[in-house]
Amino acid sequence: MKNWSWKKIFICALAFVLCSTAGSLFLLSRRAEEILAPVRLPERRLVLDAGHGGEDGGAVSRTGVPESVINLAVVQKLDQLLGFYGVAPVLLRDSDVSLHDPSASTLREKKVSDLHNRVAAIEATENATLISIHQNTFPDPAYHGAQVFFRPGEDSRALALLVQDSLRALDPANKRIPAKIPDTVYLMKHITCPAVLVECGFLSNAGEEERLRSGGYQTKLALCVAGAWLRSGEIPPAAG
Ligand SMILES: [Zn+2]
C-alpha cells in the first residue's frame, strides 16, 4: 500500500514536469513566432506572361513567324529553368491560345477580353511580380538588341536593370537602358504589382530574327531572365 502511494506520487510528478515542459515549449515557439513575424518577408510570386497568343500573333517576323510563338517558347524555357531552382512561376498561358471569354466574337473583342483576363489573373496573384515577354519590330531593319521596360516604381525599375544587365551577356554592344513603360500599354496601366516587359529583340532585323527563332538562343534569353529573377531576390523590396 505504501509502495503504491509512492508510485502514484512519482507518476503525478512526472506528468506535471512533462506538461509544464510542453507548455513552456509551446509558449516559447509562440514567442519566437511573434518576434520573427515583423521581419518575415512575404513570398514573391513570379507571373510569366507570354505576350499575345491564338489569333493575336502580335508582330510578325521577316520570315512570317508571329512573335506569340517565340514569346511562348521563351516563357516555357524560363519556367523549366526556374523549376531547377524550386521556383514555380504562374504562366498566364502555356499554349498558343488567346485568353478571351467565350462570349467575345470579333478579333477586337477577343483582344480586349484577353487583356482584361490577363489583368485579372495577375491581380488575383498574391505578392505577384510580372515578367512579360515580347518581341520588337521597327521599319528600319538596322535596329537590333533587347530592351527592358518597367512599370513606374522602384521594385520594377530594379528588376528591369538586372534583366537588361543580364541580357547584355548575349550582346555586349547593346547599350540600351531600361525605360518606363508608356501609359498606353493597357496591361501595365491596369495592374498594381511590380512588372517588367522584355522586348527580347527585333524581328525586323535579319540576323536577330534568325537567332530569335532558334531554340538555342531562346534558351540563352531564358537563362538571362531567370538569372536576373534569382538575383533580384537578394535585393530587399523598396519601402512602401
Ligand atoms: Zn508584343
PDB file of C-alpha atoms and ligand atoms in Angstrom:
ATOM      1  CA  MET A   1       0.000   0.000   0.000  1.00  0.00           C
ATOM      2  CA  LYS A   2       2.811   2.340   0.946  1.00  0.00           C
ATOM      3  CA  ASN A   3       4.765   1.341  -2.225  1.00  0.00           C
ATOM      4  CA  TRP A   4       1.765   2.011  -4.445  1.00  0.00           C
ATOM      5  CA  SER A   5       1.387   5.572  -2.963  1.00  0.00           C
ATOM      6  CA  TRP A   6       4.985   6.434  -3.797  1.00  0.00           C
ATOM      7  CA  LYS A   7       4.470   5.104  -7.294  1.00  0.00           C
ATOM      8  CA  LYS A   8       1.368   7.278  -7.654  1.00  0.00           C
ATOM      9  CA  ILE A   9       3.199  10.352  -6.380  1.00  0.00           C
ATOM     10  CA  PHE A  10       6.074   9.687  -8.797  1.00  0.00           C
ATOM     11  CA  ILE A  11       3.731   9.328 -11.820  1.00  0.00           C
ATOM     12  CA  CYS A  12       1.880  12.525 -10.851  1.00  0.00           C
ATOM     13  CA  ALA A  13       5.166  14.427 -10.506  1.00  0.00           C
ATOM     14  CA  LEU A  14       6.411  13.097 -13.864  1.00  0.00           C
ATOM     15  CA  ALA A  15       3.150  14.073 -15.556  1.00  0.00           C
ATOM     16  CA  PHE A  16       3.420  17.551 -14.044  1.00  0.00           C
ATOM     17  CA  VAL A  17       7.009  18.000 -15.293  1.00  0.00           C
ATOM     18  CA  LEU A  18       6.096  16.779 -18.795  1.00  0.00           C
ATOM     19  CA  CYS A  19       3.033  19.035 -19.006  1.00  0.00           C
ATOM     20  CA  SER A  20       4.874  22.114 -17.820  1.00  0.00           C
ATOM     21  CA  THR A  21       7.799  21.442 -20.222  1.00  0.00           C
ATOM     22  CA  ALA A  22       5.383  21.055 -23.147  1.00  0.00           C
ATOM     23  CA  GLY A  23       3.594  24.244 -22.068  1.00  0.00           C
ATOM     24  CA  SER A  24       6.848  26.193 -21.871  1.00  0.00           C
ATOM     25  CA  LEU A  25       7.936  24.938 -25.282  1.00  0.00           C
ATOM     26  CA  PHE A  26       4.590  25.940 -26.753  1.00  0.00           C
ATOM     27  CA  LEU A  27       4.839  29.440 -25.237  1.00  0.00           C
ATOM     28  CA  LEU A  28       8.442  29.719 -26.427  1.00  0.00           C
ATOM     29  CA  SER A  29       7.543  28.810 -30.010  1.00  0.00           C
ATOM     30  CA  ARG A  30       4.644  31.301 -29.960  1.00  0.00           C
ATOM     31  CA  ARG A  31       7.019  33.957 -28.655  1.00  0.00           C
ATOM     32  CA  ALA A  32       9.573  33.147 -31.399  1.00  0.00           C
ATOM     33  CA  GLU A  33       6.813  33.488 -33.988  1.00  0.00           C
ATOM     34  CA  GLU A  34       5.835  36.899 -32.604  1.00  0.00           C
ATOM     35  CA  ILE A  35       9.435  38.082 -32.592  1.00  0.00           C
ATOM     36  CA  LEU A  36      10.147  36.873 -36.129  1.00  0.00           C
ATOM     37  CA  ALA A  37       6.848  37.982 -37.680  1.00  0.00           C
ATOM     38  CA  PRO A  38       7.756  41.615 -38.429  1.00  0.00           C
ATOM     39  CA  VAL A  39      10.928  40.676 -40.350  1.00  0.00           C
ATOM     40  CA  ARG A  40       9.410  37.818 -42.333  1.00  0.00           C
ATOM     41  CA  LEU A  41       9.053  38.982 -45.953  1.00  0.00           C
ATOM     42  CA  PRO A  42       6.058  37.865 -47.983  1.00  0.00           C
ATOM     43  CA  GLU A  43       6.950  35.232 -50.560  1.00  0.00           C
ATOM     44  CA  ARG A  44       7.213  36.746 -54.034  1.00  0.00           C
ATOM     45  CA  ARG A  45       5.283  35.005 -56.794  1.00  0.00           C
ATOM     46  CA  LEU A  46       6.582  35.301 -60.325  1.00  0.00           C
ATOM     47  CA  VAL A  47       3.955  35.625 -63.046  1.00  0.00           C
ATOM     48  CA  LEU A  48       5.158  34.957 -66.599  1.00  0.00           C
ATOM     49  CA  ASP A  49       3.233  36.490 -69.470  1.00  0.00           C
ATOM     50  CA  ALA A  50       3.910  35.211 -72.981  1.00  0.00           C
ATOM     51  CA  GLY A  51       2.595  38.192 -74.944  1.00  0.00           C
ATOM     52  CA  HIS A  52      -0.273  37.727 -77.439  1.00  0.00           C
ATOM     53  CA  GLY A  53      -1.431  34.210 -78.465  1.00  0.00           C
ATOM     54  CA  GLY A  54      -4.047  32.477 -80.604  1.00  0.00           C
ATOM     55  CA  GLU A  55      -5.494  34.716 -83.303  1.00  0.00           C
ATOM     56  CA  ASP A  56      -3.478  37.645 -81.946  1.00  0.00           C
ATOM     57  CA  GLY A  57       0.010  36.769 -83.082  1.00  0.00           C
ATOM     58  CA  GLY A  58       1.472  40.220 -82.333  1.00  0.00           C
ATOM     59  CA  ALA A  59       4.355  41.369 -84.529  1.00  0.00           C
ATOM     60  CA  VAL A  60       5.340  39.132 -87.445  1.00  0.00           C
ATOM     61  CA  SER A  61       8.967  38.319 -88.244  1.00  0.00           C
ATOM     62  CA  ARG A  62      10.714  38.760 -91.607  1.00  0.00           C
ATOM     63  CA  THR A  63      10.137  35.069 -92.341  1.00  0.00           C
ATOM     64  CA  GLY A  64       6.497  35.127 -91.210  1.00  0.00           C
ATOM     65  CA  VAL A  65       6.787  33.824 -87.628  1.00  0.00           C
ATOM     66  CA  PRO A  66       4.376  35.542 -85.200  1.00  0.00           C
ATOM     67  CA  GLU A  67       6.010  36.855 -82.019  1.00  0.00           C
ATOM     68  CA  SER A  68       3.383  34.987 -79.924  1.00  0.00           C
ATOM     69  CA  VAL A  69       5.153  31.700 -80.809  1.00  0.00           C
ATOM     70  CA  ILE A  70       8.608  32.993 -79.803  1.00  0.00           C
ATOM     71  CA  ASN A  71       7.201  34.615 -76.639  1.00  0.00           C
ATOM     72  CA  LEU A  72       5.679  31.299 -75.580  1.00  0.00           C
ATOM     73  CA  ALA A  73       8.884  29.345 -76.308  1.00  0.00           C
ATOM     74  CA  VAL A  74      10.939  31.738 -74.146  1.00  0.00           C
ATOM     75  CA  VAL A  75       8.388  31.614 -71.303  1.00  0.00           C
ATOM     76  CA  GLN A  76       8.280  27.791 -71.351  1.00  0.00           C
ATOM     77  CA  LYS A  77      12.086  27.617 -71.193  1.00  0.00           C
ATOM     78  CA  LEU A  78      12.078  30.159 -68.354  1.00  0.00           C
ATOM     79  CA  ASP A  79       9.548  28.030 -66.488  1.00  0.00           C
ATOM     80  CA  GLN A  80      11.705  24.903 -66.910  1.00  0.00           C
ATOM     81  CA  LEU A  81      14.938  26.643 -65.909  1.00  0.00           C
ATOM     82  CA  LEU A  82      13.422  28.258 -62.817  1.00  0.00           C
ATOM     83  CA  GLY A  83      11.955  24.888 -61.865  1.00  0.00           C
ATOM     84  CA  PHE A  84      15.517  23.651 -61.240  1.00  0.00           C
ATOM     85  CA  TYR A  85      15.789  26.360 -58.557  1.00  0.00           C
ATOM     86  CA  GLY A  86      12.487  25.462 -56.925  1.00  0.00           C
ATOM     87  CA  VAL A  87      10.684  28.472 -58.412  1.00  0.00           C
ATOM     88  CA  ALA A  88       7.193  27.676 -59.692  1.00  0.00           C
ATOM     89  CA  PRO A  89       6.021  30.657 -61.744  1.00  0.00           C
ATOM     90  CA  VAL A  90       2.386  31.279 -62.688  1.00  0.00           C
ATOM     91  CA  LEU A  91       2.088  31.083 -66.501  1.00  0.00           C
ATOM     92  CA  LEU A  92      -0.712  33.217 -67.913  1.00  0.00           C
ATOM     93  CA  ARG A  93      -0.733  30.936 -70.948  1.00  0.00           C
ATOM     94  CA  ASP A  94       1.228  27.762 -71.702  1.00  0.00           C
ATOM     95  CA  SER A  95      -0.086  27.079 -75.201  1.00  0.00           C
ATOM     96  CA  ASP A  96      -0.840  29.091 -78.336  1.00  0.00           C
ATOM     97  CA  VAL A  97      -4.183  30.499 -77.181  1.00  0.00           C
ATOM     98  CA  SER A  98      -5.853  33.828 -76.590  1.00  0.00           C
ATOM     99  CA  LEU A  99      -7.277  34.191 -73.072  1.00  0.00           C
ATOM    100  CA  HIS A 100     -10.568  35.801 -74.132  1.00  0.00           C
ATOM    101  CA  ASP A 101     -14.029  34.974 -72.794  1.00  0.00           C
ATOM    102  CA  PRO A 102     -16.130  32.618 -74.960  1.00  0.00           C
ATOM    103  CA  SER A 103     -18.637  35.476 -75.479  1.00  0.00           C
ATOM    104  CA  ALA A 104     -16.075  37.580 -77.421  1.00  0.00           C
ATOM    105  CA  SER A 105     -16.616  37.209 -81.167  1.00  0.00           C
ATOM    106  CA  THR A 106     -14.694  39.814 -83.180  1.00  0.00           C
ATOM    107  CA  LEU A 107     -10.905  39.987 -83.122  1.00  0.00           C
ATOM    108  CA  ARG A 108     -11.109  43.321 -81.302  1.00  0.00           C
ATOM    109  CA  GLU A 109     -13.480  41.924 -78.652  1.00  0.00           C
ATOM    110  CA  LYS A 110     -11.183  38.933 -78.180  1.00  0.00           C
ATOM    111  CA  LYS A 111      -8.138  41.176 -77.745  1.00  0.00           C
ATOM    112  CA  VAL A 112      -9.905  43.386 -75.171  1.00  0.00           C
ATOM    113  CA  SER A 113     -11.271  40.379 -73.269  1.00  0.00           C
ATOM    114  CA  ASP A 114      -7.850  38.670 -73.358  1.00  0.00           C
ATOM    115  CA  LEU A 115      -6.186  41.721 -71.790  1.00  0.00           C
ATOM    116  CA  HIS A 116      -8.919  42.044 -69.130  1.00  0.00           C
ATOM    117  CA  ASN A 117      -8.420  38.395 -68.186  1.00  0.00           C
ATOM    118  CA  ARG A 118      -4.637  38.756 -68.023  1.00  0.00           C
ATOM    119  CA  VAL A 119      -5.004  41.763 -65.702  1.00  0.00           C
ATOM    120  CA  ALA A 120      -7.495  39.829 -63.524  1.00  0.00           C
ATOM    121  CA  ALA A 121      -5.167  36.802 -63.283  1.00  0.00           C
ATOM    122  CA  ILE A 122      -2.183  38.959 -62.309  1.00  0.00           C
ATOM    123  CA  GLU A 123      -4.201  40.941 -59.757  1.00  0.00           C
ATOM    124  CA  ALA A 124      -5.533  37.718 -58.232  1.00  0.00           C
ATOM    125  CA  THR A 125      -1.981  36.509 -57.543  1.00  0.00           C
ATOM    126  CA  GLU A 126      -0.745  37.481 -54.095  1.00  0.00           C
ATOM    127  CA  ASN A 127       2.646  39.277 -53.945  1.00  0.00           C
ATOM    128  CA  ALA A 128       2.964  38.985 -57.713  1.00  0.00           C
ATOM    129  CA  THR A 129       5.819  40.267 -59.842  1.00  0.00           C
ATOM    130  CA  LEU A 130       5.180  40.186 -63.578  1.00  0.00           C
ATOM    131  CA  ILE A 131       7.664  39.459 -66.336  1.00  0.00           C
ATOM    132  CA  SER A 132       6.056  39.917 -69.740  1.00  0.00           C
ATOM    133  CA  ILE A 133       7.891  38.575 -72.814  1.00  0.00           C
ATOM    134  CA  HIS A 134       7.551  40.260 -76.228  1.00  0.00           C
ATOM    135  CA  GLN A 135       9.469  40.791 -79.479  1.00  0.00           C
ATOM    136  CA  ASN A 136      10.103  44.118 -81.161  1.00  0.00           C
ATOM    137  CA  THR A 137       9.857  45.346 -84.760  1.00  0.00           C
ATOM    138  CA  PHE A 138      10.819  48.598 -86.454  1.00  0.00           C
ATOM    139  CA  PRO A 139      10.548  49.865 -90.045  1.00  0.00           C
ATOM    140  CA  ASP A 140      14.335  50.345 -90.207  1.00  0.00           C
ATOM    141  CA  PRO A 141      15.812  46.796 -90.268  1.00  0.00           C
ATOM    142  CA  ALA A 142      19.120  48.017 -88.850  1.00  0.00           C
ATOM    143  CA  TYR A 143      17.710  48.229 -85.314  1.00  0.00           C
ATOM    144  CA  HIS A 144      18.530  45.299 -83.040  1.00  0.00           C
ATOM    145  CA  GLY A 145      19.064  44.454 -79.363  1.00  0.00           C
ATOM    146  CA  ALA A 146      16.922  43.594 -76.366  1.00  0.00           C
ATOM    147  CA  GLN A 147      15.297  46.315 -74.316  1.00  0.00           C
ATOM    148  CA  VAL A 148      13.563  46.102 -70.967  1.00  0.00           C
ATOM    149  CA  PHE A 149      10.682  48.340 -69.898  1.00  0.00           C
ATOM    150  CA  PHE A 150       9.268  48.739 -66.383  1.00  0.00           C
ATOM    151  CA  ARG A 151       6.119  49.931 -64.620  1.00  0.00           C
ATOM    152  CA  PRO A 152       6.692  53.059 -62.544  1.00  0.00           C
ATOM    153  CA  GLY A 153       8.072  52.001 -59.145  1.00  0.00           C
ATOM    154  CA  GLU A 154      11.448  51.244 -57.630  1.00  0.00           C
ATOM    155  CA  ASP A 155      10.942  47.439 -57.451  1.00  0.00           C
ATOM    156  CA  SER A 156      10.058  47.289 -61.152  1.00  0.00           C
ATOM    157  CA  ARG A 157      12.994  49.514 -62.083  1.00  0.00           C
ATOM    158  CA  ALA A 158      15.447  47.455 -60.008  1.00  0.00           C
ATOM    159  CA  LEU A 159      14.311  44.240 -61.699  1.00  0.00           C
ATOM    160  CA  ALA A 160      14.451  45.885 -65.146  1.00  0.00           C
ATOM    161  CA  LEU A 161      18.058  46.960 -64.527  1.00  0.00           C
ATOM    162  CA  LEU A 162      19.007  43.401 -63.573  1.00  0.00           C
ATOM    163  CA  VAL A 163      17.287  41.878 -66.625  1.00  0.00           C
ATOM    164  CA  GLN A 164      18.838  44.409 -69.026  1.00  0.00           C
ATOM    165  CA  ASP A 165      22.253  43.864 -67.466  1.00  0.00           C
ATOM    166  CA  SER A 166      21.855  40.095 -67.683  1.00  0.00           C
ATOM    167  CA  LEU A 167      20.819  40.252 -71.369  1.00  0.00           C
ATOM    168  CA  ARG A 168      23.968  42.225 -72.160  1.00  0.00           C
ATOM    169  CA  ALA A 169      25.816  38.892 -71.874  1.00  0.00           C
ATOM    170  CA  LEU A 170      24.233  37.932 -75.226  1.00  0.00           C
ATOM    171  CA  ASP A 171      25.097  41.228 -76.937  1.00  0.00           C
ATOM    172  CA  PRO A 172      27.825  43.255 -75.158  1.00  0.00           C
ATOM    173  CA  ALA A 173      27.437  46.051 -77.750  1.00  0.00           C
ATOM    174  CA  ASN A 174      23.807  46.616 -76.692  1.00  0.00           C
ATOM    175  CA  LYS A 175      23.937  49.858 -74.701  1.00  0.00           C
ATOM    176  CA  ARG A 176      20.171  50.223 -74.238  1.00  0.00           C
ATOM    177  CA  ILE A 177      18.974  51.091 -70.752  1.00  0.00           C
ATOM    178  CA  PRO A 178      15.585  50.194 -69.214  1.00  0.00           C
ATOM    179  CA  ALA A 179      12.805  52.660 -69.960  1.00  0.00           C
ATOM    180  CA  LYS A 180       9.463  53.383 -68.316  1.00  0.00           C
ATOM    181  CA  ILE A 181       6.512  51.643 -69.990  1.00  0.00           C
ATOM    182  CA  PRO A 182       4.301  54.165 -71.795  1.00  0.00           C
ATOM    183  CA  ASP A 183       0.872  54.763 -70.267  1.00  0.00           C
ATOM    184  CA  THR A 184      -0.725  53.451 -73.435  1.00  0.00           C
ATOM    185  CA  VAL A 185       0.131  49.808 -72.639  1.00  0.00           C
ATOM    186  CA  TYR A 186      -3.210  48.613 -71.226  1.00  0.00           C
ATOM    187  CA  LEU A 187      -1.934  45.621 -69.254  1.00  0.00           C
ATOM    188  CA  MET A 188       0.790  47.569 -67.479  1.00  0.00           C
ATOM    189  CA  LYS A 189      -1.516  50.503 -66.745  1.00  0.00           C
ATOM    190  CA  HIS A 190      -4.131  48.334 -65.042  1.00  0.00           C
ATOM    191  CA  ILE A 191      -2.015  46.133 -62.785  1.00  0.00           C
ATOM    192  CA  THR A 192      -0.669  47.161 -59.391  1.00  0.00           C
ATOM    193  CA  CYS A 193       2.313  44.824 -58.838  1.00  0.00           C
ATOM    194  CA  PRO A 194       5.962  45.296 -59.853  1.00  0.00           C
ATOM    195  CA  ALA A 195       6.303  44.479 -63.548  1.00  0.00           C
ATOM    196  CA  VAL A 196       8.779  44.468 -66.406  1.00  0.00           C
ATOM    197  CA  LEU A 197       8.281  43.931 -70.116  1.00  0.00           C
ATOM    198  CA  VAL A 198      11.164  42.366 -72.031  1.00  0.00           C
ATOM    199  CA  GLU A 199      11.421  43.083 -75.758  1.00  0.00           C
ATOM    200  CA  CYS A 200      13.869  40.263 -76.499  1.00  0.00           C
ATOM    201  CA  GLY A 201      14.954  41.617 -79.872  1.00  0.00           C
ATOM    202  CA  PHE A 202      13.873  42.919 -83.282  1.00  0.00           C
ATOM    203  CA  LEU A 203      12.024  40.571 -85.634  1.00  0.00           C
ATOM    204  CA  SER A 204      12.697  43.165 -88.348  1.00  0.00           C
ATOM    205  CA  ASN A 205      16.482  42.652 -88.178  1.00  0.00           C
ATOM    206  CA  ALA A 206      17.666  39.709 -90.321  1.00  0.00           C
ATOM    207  CA  GLY A 207      20.399  38.419 -88.004  1.00  0.00           C
ATOM    208  CA  GLU A 208      18.453  38.873 -84.809  1.00  0.00           C
ATOM    209  CA  GLU A 209      15.291  37.351 -86.286  1.00  0.00           C
ATOM    210  CA  GLU A 210      17.213  34.210 -87.158  1.00  0.00           C
ATOM    211  CA  ARG A 211      18.582  33.979 -83.634  1.00  0.00           C
ATOM    212  CA  LEU A 212      15.189  34.659 -82.005  1.00  0.00           C
ATOM    213  CA  ARG A 213      13.674  31.762 -83.974  1.00  0.00           C
ATOM    214  CA  SER A 214      16.312  29.291 -82.753  1.00  0.00           C
ATOM    215  CA  GLY A 215      15.709  27.153 -79.684  1.00  0.00           C
ATOM    216  CA  GLY A 216      19.305  27.591 -78.524  1.00  0.00           C
ATOM    217  CA  TYR A 217      19.076  31.382 -78.478  1.00  0.00           C
ATOM    218  CA  GLN A 218      15.650  31.236 -76.805  1.00  0.00           C
ATOM    219  CA  THR A 219      17.247  29.145 -74.035  1.00  0.00           C
ATOM    220  CA  LYS A 220      20.018  31.733 -73.638  1.00  0.00           C
ATOM    221  CA  LEU A 221      17.411  34.504 -73.373  1.00  0.00           C
ATOM    222  CA  ALA A 222      15.522  32.479 -70.781  1.00  0.00           C
ATOM    223  CA  LEU A 223      18.749  31.855 -68.842  1.00  0.00           C
ATOM    224  CA  CYS A 224      19.474  35.597 -68.698  1.00  0.00           C
ATOM    225  CA  VAL A 225      15.976  36.460 -67.480  1.00  0.00           C
ATOM    226  CA  ALA A 226      15.932  33.576 -64.975  1.00  0.00           C
ATOM    227  CA  GLY A 227      19.323  34.657 -63.621  1.00  0.00           C
ATOM    228  CA  ALA A 228      18.079  38.225 -63.175  1.00  0.00           C
ATOM    229  CA  TRP A 229      14.975  36.993 -61.333  1.00  0.00           C
ATOM    230  CA  LEU A 230      17.052  34.868 -58.964  1.00  0.00           C
ATOM    231  CA  ARG A 231      19.427  37.766 -58.320  1.00  0.00           C
ATOM    232  CA  SER A 232      16.503  40.115 -57.658  1.00  0.00           C
ATOM    233  CA  GLY A 233      15.641  38.003 -54.605  1.00  0.00           C
ATOM    234  CA  GLU A 234      18.794  39.304 -52.964  1.00  0.00           C
ATOM    235  CA  ILE A 235      17.579  42.908 -53.165  1.00  0.00           C
ATOM    236  CA  PRO A 236      15.242  43.964 -50.351  1.00  0.00           C
ATOM    237  CA  PRO A 237      11.941  45.330 -51.694  1.00  0.00           C
ATOM    238  CA  ALA A 238      11.511  49.111 -51.770  1.00  0.00           C
ATOM    239  CA  ALA A 239       9.693  50.513 -48.753  1.00  0.00           C
ATOM    240  CA  GLY A 240       6.037  51.490 -49.045  1.00  0.00           C
TER     241      GLY A 240
HETATM  242 ZN    ZN B   1       4.166  42.151 -78.429  1.00  0.00          ZN
END
